[in-house]
Structure formats: C-alpha cells, structure tokens
mmCIF file of C-alpha atoms in Angstrom:
data_model
loop_
_atom_site.group_PDB
_atom_site.id
_atom_site.type_symbol
_atom_site.label_atom_id
_atom_site.label_comp_id
_atom_site.label_asym_id
_atom_site.label_seq_id
_atom_site.Cartn_x
_atom_site.Cartn_y
_atom_site.Cartn_z
ATOM 1 C CA MET A 6 28.507 -21.552 9.791
ATOM 2 C CA LYS A 7 30.810 -19.013 11.882
ATOM 3 C CA LYS A 8 29.464 -16.382 14.098
ATOM 4 C CA ALA A 9 28.717 -13.030 12.955
ATOM 5 C CA LYS A 10 31.541 -10.498 12.898
ATOM 6 C CA LEU A 11 30.634 -7.151 14.336
ATOM 7 C CA PHE A 12 33.068 -4.376 13.317
ATOM 8 C CA PRO A 13 34.365 -1.566 15.312
ATOM 9 C CA PHE A 14 32.489 1.857 14.463
ATOM 10 C CA ALA A 15 35.957 3.613 13.490
ATOM 11 C CA ILE A 16 36.755 0.970 11.070
ATOM 12 C CA LEU A 17 33.269 0.969 9.694
ATOM 13 C CA THR A 18 33.312 4.893 9.317
ATOM 14 C CA ALA A 19 36.771 4.680 7.424
ATOM 15 C CA LEU A 20 35.298 1.993 4.988
ATOM 16 C CA ALA A 21 32.389 4.268 4.210
ATOM 17 C CA MET A 22 34.798 7.328 4.143
ATOM 18 C CA LEU A 23 32.150 9.437 5.703
ATOM 19 C CA VAL A 24 32.008 12.497 7.784
ATOM 20 C CA THR A 25 28.927 12.133 10.098
ATOM 21 C CA SER A 26 28.271 15.912 10.405
ATOM 22 C CA VAL A 27 26.899 15.794 6.843
ATOM 23 C CA PHE A 28 23.689 14.162 8.161
ATOM 24 C CA ALA A 29 22.924 17.144 10.433
ATOM 25 C CA GLN A 30 23.009 19.344 7.060
ATOM 26 C CA ALA A 31 20.332 17.270 5.355
ATOM 27 C CA ARG A 32 18.050 19.984 3.702
ATOM 28 C CA ASP A 33 14.101 19.671 4.096
ATOM 29 C CA SER A 34 14.112 18.139 0.486
ATOM 30 C CA ASP A 35 16.387 15.231 1.555
ATOM 31 C CA GLU A 36 15.256 12.168 3.673
ATOM 32 C CA VAL A 37 17.254 10.127 6.368
ATOM 33 C CA ILE A 38 16.772 6.512 5.724
ATOM 34 C CA ILE A 39 18.147 3.468 7.957
ATOM 35 C CA SER A 40 18.115 0.516 5.482
ATOM 36 C CA PHE A 41 19.625 -2.901 5.236
ATOM 37 C CA GLY A 42 21.508 -4.625 2.334
ATOM 38 C CA GLU A 43 22.550 -8.379 1.962
ATOM 39 C CA SER A 44 24.671 -9.978 -0.580
ATOM 40 C CA PRO A 45 26.286 -13.752 -0.845
ATOM 41 C CA ILE A 46 29.959 -14.084 -0.881
ATOM 42 C CA TYR A 47 31.175 -15.593 -3.898
ATOM 43 C CA ASP A 48 34.741 -17.311 -4.264
ATOM 44 C CA GLY A 49 35.637 -15.509 -0.749
ATOM 45 C CA ASN A 50 35.670 -12.090 -2.479
ATOM 46 C CA THR A 51 34.097 -10.082 0.559
ATOM 47 C CA VAL A 52 34.846 -6.715 -1.077
ATOM 48 C CA GLN A 53 32.449 -7.264 -3.705
ATOM 49 C CA ALA A 54 29.891 -8.883 -1.728
ATOM 50 C CA LYS A 55 29.983 -5.586 0.655
ATOM 51 C CA GLU A 56 29.398 -3.546 -2.589
ATOM 52 C CA ARG A 57 26.448 -5.482 -3.852
ATOM 53 C CA ALA A 58 25.132 -5.181 -0.328
ATOM 54 C CA LEU A 59 25.802 -1.646 -0.130
ATOM 55 C CA GLN A 60 23.661 -1.453 -3.301
ATOM 56 C CA GLU A 61 20.906 -3.018 -2.066
ATOM 57 C CA ALA A 62 20.760 -0.991 1.001
ATOM 58 C CA PHE A 63 20.473 2.239 -1.515
ATOM 59 C CA SER A 64 17.625 0.496 -3.463
ATOM 60 C CA ALA A 65 15.770 -0.175 -0.245
ATOM 61 C CA ALA A 66 16.348 3.298 0.980
ATOM 62 C CA ILE A 67 15.026 4.897 -2.451
ATOM 63 C CA THR A 68 12.123 2.271 -2.488
ATOM 64 C CA GLN A 69 11.035 3.510 0.773
ATOM 65 C CA VAL A 70 10.827 7.046 -0.353
ATOM 66 C CA MET A 71 9.096 6.131 -3.518
ATOM 67 C CA GLY A 72 6.306 4.990 -1.300
ATOM 68 C CA ALA A 73 5.273 8.460 -0.612
ATOM 69 C CA TYR A 74 4.473 9.347 -4.196
ATOM 70 C CA ILE A 75 3.267 6.007 -5.828
ATOM 71 C CA THR A 76 0.989 3.031 -4.784
ATOM 72 C CA ALA A 77 1.856 -0.553 -4.742
ATOM 73 C CA GLU A 78 -0.514 -1.387 -7.612
ATOM 74 C CA SER A 79 1.581 1.784 -9.717
ATOM 75 C CA PHE A 80 5.021 0.342 -8.826
ATOM 76 C CA SER A 81 3.851 -3.194 -10.290
ATOM 77 C CA GLN A 82 2.205 -1.726 -13.325
ATOM 78 C CA ASN A 83 5.442 0.171 -13.904
ATOM 79 C CA PHE A 84 8.157 -1.889 -12.758
ATOM 80 C CA VAL A 85 10.071 -1.903 -15.886
ATOM 81 C CA SER A 86 10.159 1.667 -16.113
ATOM 82 C CA ILE A 87 10.881 2.403 -12.397
ATOM 83 C CA ASP A 88 13.861 -0.181 -12.611
ATOM 84 C CA ARG A 89 15.203 1.087 -15.597
ATOM 85 C CA SER A 90 14.709 5.289 -14.623
ATOM 86 C CA VAL A 91 15.027 5.193 -10.860
ATOM 87 C CA LEU A 92 16.235 2.271 -9.166
ATOM 88 C CA SER A 93 19.044 1.605 -11.497
ATOM 89 C CA LYS A 94 20.248 5.174 -10.686
ATOM 90 C CA THR A 95 20.560 4.619 -6.920
ATOM 91 C CA LYS A 96 24.031 6.848 -6.633
ATOM 92 C CA GLY A 97 22.077 9.604 -8.201
ATOM 93 C CA TYR A 98 19.738 10.158 -5.459
ATOM 94 C CA VAL A 99 21.984 9.165 -2.490
ATOM 95 C CA LYS A 100 23.615 12.551 -1.029
ATOM 96 C CA THR A 101 25.733 10.584 1.392
ATOM 97 C CA TYR A 102 25.673 7.504 3.460
ATOM 98 C CA GLU A 103 27.004 5.868 6.665
ATOM 99 C CA ILE A 104 27.964 2.088 7.304
ATOM 100 C CA ILE A 105 26.609 1.575 10.787
ATOM 101 C CA GLU A 106 27.151 -2.212 11.043
ATOM 102 C CA VAL A 107 28.584 -4.828 9.110
ATOM 103 C CA LYS A 108 27.772 -8.541 9.890
ATOM 104 C CA GLN A 109 29.914 -11.144 7.927
ATOM 105 C CA GLU A 110 29.007 -15.014 7.837
ATOM 106 C CA THR A 111 30.810 -17.688 6.089
ATOM 107 C CA GLU A 112 28.575 -17.100 3.006
ATOM 108 C CA SER A 113 26.877 -13.734 3.225
ATOM 109 C CA VAL A 114 27.556 -10.339 4.427
ATOM 110 C CA THR A 115 24.976 -7.690 5.549
ATOM 111 C CA LEU A 116 25.212 -3.968 6.157
ATOM 112 C CA LYS A 117 23.205 -1.743 8.134
ATOM 113 C CA THR A 118 23.341 1.841 6.702
ATOM 114 C CA ARG A 119 22.110 5.315 7.299
ATOM 115 C CA VAL A 120 21.391 7.014 3.898
ATOM 116 C CA VAL A 121 20.584 10.454 2.969
ATOM 117 C CA VAL A 122 18.316 10.582 -0.161
ATOM 118 C CA SER A 123 17.199 13.354 -2.342
ATOM 119 C CA ARG A 124 13.474 13.003 -2.133
ATOM 120 C CA GLU A 125 12.758 16.031 -4.682
ATOM 121 C CA SER A 126 15.051 14.038 -7.404
ATOM 122 C CA ILE A 127 13.002 10.737 -6.902
ATOM 123 C CA LYS A 128 9.713 12.946 -7.062
ATOM 124 C CA ASP A 129 10.929 14.679 -10.316
ATOM 125 C CA ASP A 130 12.113 11.320 -12.016
ATOM 126 C CA ILE A 131 8.596 9.741 -10.983
ATOM 127 C CA THR A 132 6.721 12.546 -12.247
ATOM 128 C CA ALA A 133 8.412 12.197 -15.510
ATOM 129 C CA LEU A 134 7.428 8.630 -15.816
ATOM 130 C CA GLY A 135 3.613 10.155 -15.496
ATOM 131 C CA ILE A 136 2.881 8.004 -12.527
ATOM 132 C CA LEU A 137 3.080 10.565 -9.616
ATOM 133 C CA LEU A 138 -0.306 10.645 -7.481
ATOM 134 C CA ASP A 139 -1.734 14.046 -6.731
ATOM 135 C CA ALA A 140 -3.573 12.334 -3.876
ATOM 136 C CA MET A 141 -2.956 8.897 -2.522
ATOM 137 C CA GLY A 142 -5.117 8.934 0.579
ATOM 138 C CA ASN A 143 -8.578 9.050 -1.464
ATOM 139 C CA PRO A 144 -9.674 5.953 -3.171
ATOM 140 C CA ILE A 145 -11.931 5.703 -6.474
ATOM 141 C CA VAL A 146 -15.517 5.164 -5.422
ATOM 142 C CA GLN A 147 -18.550 4.224 -7.438
ATOM 143 C CA ILE A 148 -21.956 5.209 -5.875
ATOM 144 C CA GLN A 149 -25.119 3.262 -6.494
ATOM 145 C CA ALA A 150 -28.383 4.455 -5.009
ATOM 146 C CA GLN A 151 -32.115 3.433 -5.340
ATOM 147 C CA ASP A 152 -34.621 6.051 -3.535
ATOM 148 C CA GLU A 153 -38.099 4.118 -3.161
ATOM 149 C CA GLY A 154 -40.762 5.951 -4.875
ATOM 150 C CA LEU A 155 -38.388 7.762 -7.408
ATOM 151 C CA ASP A 156 -37.710 6.872 -10.908
ATOM 152 C CA ALA A 157 -34.052 8.743 -10.706
ATOM 153 C CA PRO A 158 -32.346 8.712 -7.067
ATOM 154 C CA GLU A 159 -32.085 12.019 -5.591
ATOM 155 C CA SER A 160 -29.644 10.866 -2.982
ATOM 156 C CA ALA A 161 -26.970 9.790 -5.384
ATOM 157 C CA PRO A 162 -26.149 13.416 -7.034
ATOM 158 C CA VAL A 163 -26.045 14.724 -3.396
ATOM 159 C CA LEU A 164 -23.482 12.026 -2.482
ATOM 160 C CA LYS A 165 -21.242 12.455 -5.646
ATOM 161 C CA ARG A 166 -21.097 16.109 -4.879
ATOM 162 C CA SER A 167 -20.042 15.566 -1.406
ATOM 163 C CA PHE A 168 -17.291 13.050 -2.071
ATOM 164 C CA VAL A 169 -15.993 15.095 -5.082
ATOM 165 C CA ALA A 170 -15.516 18.035 -2.679
ATOM 166 C CA LYS A 171 -13.546 16.183 -0.563
ATOM 167 C CA GLY A 172 -11.232 15.051 -3.282
ATOM 168 C CA PHE A 173 -12.557 11.554 -4.028
ATOM 169 C CA TYR A 174 -12.401 10.037 -7.480
ATOM 170 C CA ILE A 175 -16.032 9.037 -8.870
ATOM 171 C CA VAL A 176 -16.539 6.830 -11.499
ATOM 172 C CA ASP A 177 -19.790 6.079 -13.272
ATOM 173 C CA GLU A 178 -22.161 2.836 -13.304
ATOM 174 C CA ILE A 179 -20.160 1.393 -15.941
ATOM 175 C CA PRO A 180 -16.651 2.701 -15.181
ATOM 176 C CA ASP A 181 -13.200 2.734 -17.407
ATOM 177 C CA ARG A 182 -11.639 2.443 -14.005
ATOM 178 C CA GLN A 183 -12.047 -0.021 -11.466
ATOM 179 C CA PRO A 184 -13.299 1.477 -8.164
ATOM 180 C CA ASP A 185 -11.754 0.852 -4.878
ATOM 181 C CA VAL A 186 -14.726 1.332 -2.962
ATOM 182 C CA ILE A 187 -18.543 0.785 -3.889
ATOM 183 C CA VAL A 188 -21.072 2.846 -1.904
ATOM 184 C CA SER A 189 -24.529 1.119 -2.056
ATOM 185 C CA VAL A 190 -27.334 3.263 -0.870
ATOM 186 C CA THR A 191 -30.968 2.280 -0.667
ATOM 187 C CA GLY A 192 -34.051 4.693 0.341
ATOM 188 C CA LYS A 193 -37.354 3.755 2.134
ATOM 189 C CA ILE A 194 -40.535 5.597 2.461
ATOM 190 C CA SER A 195 -41.086 5.596 6.302
ATOM 191 C CA ASN A 196 -44.354 7.937 5.920
ATOM 192 C CA LEU A 197 -46.009 9.769 3.421
ATOM 193 C CA ALA A 198 -49.130 12.384 4.125
ATOM 194 C CA PRO A 199 -50.746 15.364 2.684
ATOM 195 C CA PHE A 200 -50.731 18.681 5.116
ATOM 196 C CA GLY A 201 -54.423 19.132 5.737
ATOM 197 C CA ALA A 202 -56.000 21.500 3.214
ATOM 198 C CA THR A 203 -52.687 23.415 2.592
ATOM 199 C CA GLY A 204 -51.921 21.348 -0.639
ATOM 200 C CA PHE A 205 -48.534 20.239 0.428
ATOM 201 C CA SER A 206 -47.330 17.004 1.193
ATOM 202 C CA GLY A 207 -44.799 15.526 3.552
ATOM 203 C CA ALA A 208 -42.546 12.631 3.556
ATOM 204 C CA VAL A 209 -40.157 10.692 5.812
ATOM 205 C CA VAL A 210 -37.472 8.545 4.644
ATOM 206 C CA ASN A 211 -34.919 6.009 5.920
ATOM 207 C CA LEU A 212 -31.552 6.066 3.813
ATOM 208 C CA GLU A 213 -29.196 3.405 4.441
ATOM 209 C CA ALA A 214 -25.444 3.377 2.955
ATOM 210 C CA LYS A 215 -22.965 0.680 2.990
ATOM 211 C CA ALA A 216 -19.374 1.059 1.536
ATOM 212 C CA THR A 217 -17.610 -2.155 0.570
ATOM 213 C CA GLN A 218 -13.967 -2.432 -0.343
ATOM 214 C CA GLN A 219 -13.650 -4.261 -3.388
ATOM 215 C CA SER A 220 -10.250 -5.923 -3.208
ATOM 216 C CA THR A 221 -11.555 -7.576 0.028
ATOM 217 C CA LYS A 222 -15.272 -7.575 -0.327
ATOM 218 C CA LYS A 223 -15.539 -6.313 3.333
ATOM 219 C CA VAL A 224 -17.991 -3.441 4.555
ATOM 220 C CA ILE A 225 -15.617 -0.590 5.840
ATOM 221 C CA ALA A 226 -18.572 1.775 6.428
ATOM 222 C CA SER A 227 -22.399 1.544 7.237
ATOM 223 C CA LYS A 228 -24.460 4.463 8.105
ATOM 224 C CA ASP A 229 -28.192 5.158 8.416
ATOM 225 C CA VAL A 230 -30.306 8.219 8.768
ATOM 226 C CA VAL A 231 -33.877 9.292 9.026
ATOM 227 C CA ALA A 232 -35.129 12.909 7.339
ATOM 228 C CA ASN A 233 -38.474 14.559 6.308
ATOM 229 C CA GLY A 234 -39.241 16.875 3.406
ATOM 230 C CA ALA A 235 -42.055 18.741 2.322
ATOM 231 C CA GLY A 236 -43.241 19.750 -1.187
ATOM 232 C CA LEU A 237 -46.190 21.058 -3.617
ATOM 233 C CA ASN A 238 -46.733 17.006 -3.952
ATOM 234 C CA GLU A 239 -45.598 13.691 -3.141
ATOM 235 C CA THR A 240 -43.027 13.402 -5.474
ATOM 236 C CA ALA A 241 -41.405 16.742 -4.467
ATOM 237 C CA ALA A 242 -41.678 15.718 -0.705
ATOM 238 C CA ARG A 243 -39.903 12.540 -1.215
ATOM 239 C CA LYS A 244 -37.153 14.358 -3.031
ATOM 240 C CA GLU A 245 -36.555 16.906 -0.448
ATOM 241 C CA ALA A 246 -36.324 14.072 2.229
ATOM 242 C CA TYR A 247 -33.819 11.984 0.356
ATOM 243 C CA ARG A 248 -31.719 15.394 -0.548
ATOM 244 C CA LYS A 249 -31.807 16.156 3.185
ATOM 245 C CA ALA A 250 -30.967 12.394 4.349
ATOM 246 C CA ALA A 251 -27.972 12.278 1.877
ATOM 247 C CA GLU A 252 -26.747 15.587 3.037
ATOM 248 C CA GLU A 253 -26.684 14.224 6.388
ATOM 249 C CA ILE A 254 -25.115 10.783 5.899
ATOM 250 C CA ALA A 255 -22.464 11.949 3.336
ATOM 251 C CA PRO A 256 -20.051 13.513 5.776
ATOM 252 C CA GLN A 257 -20.551 10.266 7.909
ATOM 253 C CA LEU A 258 -19.387 8.033 5.091
ATOM 254 C CA ILE A 259 -16.672 10.199 4.103
ATOM 255 C CA GLU A 260 -15.308 10.092 7.702
ATOM 256 C CA ALA A 261 -15.703 6.681 7.936
ATOM 257 C CA ILE A 262 -14.027 5.673 4.617
ATOM 258 C CA SER A 263 -11.323 8.001 4.965
ATOM 259 C CA GLU A 264 -10.208 6.778 8.462
ATOM 260 C CA LYS A 265 -10.139 3.106 7.205
ATOM 261 C CA TRP A 266 -8.056 4.247 3.980
ATOM 262 C CA GLY A 267 -5.746 6.025 5.872
ATOM 263 C CA GLN A 268 -4.915 3.108 8.228
ATOM 264 C CA GLU A 269 -4.448 1.221 5.234
ATOM 265 C CA LEU A 270 -2.355 3.626 3.571
ATOM 266 C CA THR A 271 -0.150 4.128 6.700
ATOM 267 C CA ALA A 272 0.098 0.504 8.131
ATOM 268 C CA GLY A 273 -1.222 -1.464 5.214
ATOM 269 C CA ARG A 274 -3.731 -4.213 5.614
ATOM 270 C CA PRO A 275 -3.097 -7.867 6.568
ATOM 271 C CA VAL A 276 -2.457 -10.592 4.155
ATOM 272 C CA ARG A 277 -1.676 -14.056 5.108
ATOM 273 C CA LEU A 278 0.824 -15.930 3.120
ATOM 274 C CA ILE A 279 1.230 -19.947 3.197
ATOM 275 C CA VAL A 280 4.875 -20.647 1.926
ATOM 276 C CA LYS A 281 5.977 -24.071 1.106
ATOM 277 C CA VAL A 282 9.744 -24.422 1.313
ATOM 278 C CA SER A 283 12.567 -27.165 1.986
ATOM 279 C CA ASP A 284 13.943 -25.934 5.201
ATOM 280 C CA TYR A 285 14.160 -23.193 7.743
ATOM 281 C CA GLY A 286 17.106 -21.526 6.295
ATOM 282 C CA GLN A 287 14.921 -20.834 3.124
ATOM 283 C CA VAL A 288 12.252 -19.267 5.671
ATOM 284 C CA ARG A 289 14.992 -16.740 7.147
ATOM 285 C CA GLN A 290 16.024 -15.812 3.585
ATOM 286 C CA PHE A 291 12.586 -15.357 2.705
ATOM 287 C CA SER A 292 11.540 -13.259 5.444
ATOM 288 C CA LYS A 293 14.509 -10.866 3.986
ATOM 289 C CA ASP A 294 13.139 -10.921 0.535
ATOM 290 C CA LEU A 295 9.706 -9.989 1.721
ATOM 291 C CA GLU A 296 10.967 -7.113 3.680
ATOM 292 C CA HIS A 297 12.467 -5.585 0.364
ATOM 293 C CA ILE A 298 8.937 -5.734 -1.447
ATOM 294 C CA PHE A 299 7.546 -2.527 -2.259
ATOM 295 C CA GLY A 300 4.217 -1.821 -0.214
ATOM 296 C CA ILE A 301 5.041 -4.455 2.490
ATOM 297 C CA LYS A 302 4.996 -2.278 5.787
ATOM 298 C CA LYS A 303 5.356 -5.535 8.086
ATOM 299 C CA VAL A 304 6.624 -9.036 8.024
ATOM 300 C CA ASP A 305 5.396 -11.315 10.746
ATOM 301 C CA LEU A 306 6.315 -15.061 10.777
ATOM 302 C CA LYS A 307 3.786 -16.925 12.475
ATOM 303 C CA SER A 308 4.815 -20.328 12.220
ATOM 304 C CA PHE A 309 6.930 -22.801 10.417
ATOM 305 C CA GLN A 310 5.849 -26.542 10.864
ATOM 306 C CA SER A 311 6.330 -29.560 8.140
ATOM 307 C CA ASN A 312 8.217 -27.345 5.682
ATOM 308 C CA GLU A 313 5.264 -24.792 5.678
ATOM 309 C CA ALA A 314 6.043 -21.188 6.903
ATOM 310 C CA GLN A 315 2.832 -18.933 7.757
ATOM 311 C CA TYR A 316 3.134 -15.437 7.516
ATOM 312 C CA LEU A 317 0.994 -12.331 8.404
ATOM 313 C CA VAL A 318 2.372 -9.161 6.455
ATOM 314 C CA ARG A 319 0.741 -5.673 6.310
ATOM 315 C CA PHE A 320 0.501 -4.721 2.500
ATOM 316 C CA VAL A 321 -0.270 -1.223 1.100
ATOM 317 C CA GLY A 322 -2.264 -2.316 -2.050
ATOM 318 C CA GLN A 323 -4.499 -5.187 -3.471
ATOM 319 C CA THR A 324 -3.496 -8.978 -2.767
ATOM 320 C CA LYS A 325 -3.139 -9.458 -6.647
ATOM 321 C CA THR A 326 -0.566 -6.625 -6.772
ATOM 322 C CA LEU A 327 1.311 -8.564 -3.905
ATOM 323 C CA VAL A 328 1.227 -11.554 -6.018
ATOM 324 C CA ASP A 329 2.848 -9.568 -9.149
ATOM 325 C CA LEU A 330 5.582 -8.235 -6.836
ATOM 326 C CA LEU A 331 6.230 -11.591 -5.420
ATOM 327 C CA MET A 332 6.665 -12.692 -8.718
ATOM 328 C CA LYS A 333 9.328 -9.999 -9.627
ATOM 329 C CA ILE A 334 11.761 -11.193 -6.757
ATOM 330 C CA PRO A 335 15.028 -11.681 -8.933
ATOM 331 C CA THR A 336 15.388 -15.180 -9.786
ATOM 332 C CA ASP A 337 18.991 -15.025 -8.410
ATOM 333 C CA LYS A 338 17.525 -14.689 -5.130
ATOM 334 C CA CYS A 339 14.632 -17.186 -5.087
ATOM 335 C CA SER A 340 11.939 -18.966 -7.642
ATOM 336 C CA VAL A 341 8.294 -18.254 -6.712
ATOM 337 C CA SER A 342 5.457 -20.234 -7.859
ATOM 338 C CA ILE A 343 2.008 -19.125 -6.921
ATOM 339 C CA GLN A 344 -0.479 -21.866 -5.993
ATOM 340 C CA ARG A 345 -3.533 -19.789 -5.442
ATOM 341 C CA PHE A 346 -4.633 -16.540 -4.035
ATOM 342 C CA ASP A 347 -7.828 -14.644 -2.779
ATOM 343 C CA ALA A 348 -8.519 -11.336 -1.179
ATOM 344 C CA ASP A 349 -7.016 -12.229 2.187
ATOM 345 C CA SER A 350 -4.429 -14.804 1.547
ATOM 346 C CA ILE A 351 -1.724 -16.197 -0.670
ATOM 347 C CA GLU A 352 -0.512 -19.561 -1.000
ATOM 348 C CA LEU A 353 3.193 -20.203 -2.787
ATOM 349 C CA LEU A 354 6.181 -22.377 -3.238
ATOM 350 C CA VAL A 355 9.372 -20.946 -2.735
ATOM 351 C CA HIS A 356 13.164 -22.216 -3.604
ATOM 352 C CA HIS A 357 16.363 -20.357 -3.288
ATOM 353 C CA PRO A 358 19.272 -21.491 -4.956
#
C-alpha cells in the first residue's frame, strides 16, 4: 500500500472552492464541525471517491449536530425517517465547507473537513418528524415506596412532586413507558411514643432510598435520612415523620441522579465490544465504522489477539440501542452478526467486503 499523500493547503482550498473568511461569519444558529469522510477508490476514479468521502463527512457533521436534539434510542427507532428526511439532505444543511486535508492511499481516500452546519434547519426537520426532545437531561423515573406502619406510603407522593418540579418524567407502578431509573424507598419506624398527658404522639423514622439504572441494573444513588414527626395519634405522627424525611431526601436524590445522568449524556457510559475479525486490517476499518455511529462519543481499541479485538466505547444510550445501530451499518461497509450482549458488553462478528 502506498504512503498516504498529503496535499498542499492551497490546492485543497482550490479544490473546495472556498473563501475561509466565510467561517468567521457563521451565525449563532450555525455550528462549525470538524468531520472526516472516507471512501474506497473504484476503477482508479479518485474524483468520485473524493465526492463520496465528502458526502460522508457532511453526514458525520450533521449527525453530530443531531446529538444535541435526540437520543440514541430515538435515532435508532426513527432511523428510516431520519435517513430519508434529514441525512439524505446533507447539502441542504451545509452552509459552507473547507477541505483541510486529503489523504490518498492505493485503495481509498480520506478527507478532513471543516463544515458550517445550519443547526436551526436540522432542528426544524427533526421537530417536523415529531422526535425532538424537550429535555434530554432528565430520565424517566418510577418511584416505589413502602413506609412501615402505613397502608399507603406517605413518602412516595412527596418524592414524586419534588421530581416533577425539577422536570423529571414520572411513570406509575405499571408504566406504559419503561423507566430509565427506579427509585426504591423503604421507611422504618425507629421510635414511637405518646407525649405524656397531651394526647399527642411522636414518631422517629428512618427513610432509605436507592436509585437503580435499569439499563445496567447498577445503583447510581443511595441516600438515607432520619426525621421525626408529631400528631394527634400514632398514624398522624408517622405520616408527618415520613413526609419530613421525604422532603429532606428528595433534593439529595435528585442531585445525585442528575449528576450521574449528566455525565452519561455528555461523555456516554462504557460498553465493552468483543469483535471477531479475520485480520488487523478489518480492525482498523471497523474502528472507523464505530466512530460514525450515532451516540458513540469515544472509541478505544484495547487489544487485538487471535483474530479478536476488544474495544471500550463510550455510548450515550442503552446497550440494546447500540446493538440496533451496529446492525444498521451499511452492508457495503461491513456485515455485522451479533453473538450476544448484556447491559455492559456486546460480542459480534464483523466482515468487511
């Protein structure tokens, strides 16, 4: 294979027919993206290969902008509509572009581009598809509570009101939508006693809460508080104590869950990929394929041995969604066969034509 050719900047600019000052005029509604595109060279036709690589670079830039408005799950579920209504109109969103670098090898060409993308146009088209998110940052939460000494938990409604006030979507015990996080609350009575001859009763309760992320089954927040209450009778005292405990624990839970969720939205969560390939050349190509998948923030090749590559990728979404997106890699790039997956890892076979 020939050594990659690096073309002079002046020639690249001429090829792109650009004036770089345009980038300084990008409006607030536009976004400047550095993206890459690659294409094989068929029958020695480098001109067509560069055009295909440029289109891939445009698609990569547009996909990156879409990440601010939709989740990986939404992208996967609406892939056909997005492909037809958004990704197929790449030039309609590209205000201007500059080819920064061209690397040409014997069988392929790779472009590095700086693209000015119309963010508002993409947002408008996603809105028209009915899949724009109002708030990506807050997960769907289900609250399950059991307060000792009460037929109906007093802590649950307090927690629900607190979560809703912060923009979380709360589902019931039998949801029509699967929750992202389940908050399990257990209340225990520590002490219960009358207040002398006053007729009032007092109660001390311990409230423990645990938030579990359903995609991984991992605990992402755990809090407990002690509170006391008083009332005309024991039941009233318990209710006040549980209510106070819930009011105290709610902001702690919300802060912990929001921090964890924010980290996953910005950096993604780690998913291990175990990939069977025929040679290292296919590993290199698959690494590039992964970088173009919606929702993947980082690709880290950990090892390659005995025709098996191990990756650690950071993905914004559930593992099943990543499986679905892997299966959507165009067949002219590679064929993917999923062997197994769980919340943290995926095993797959990959073959490049």
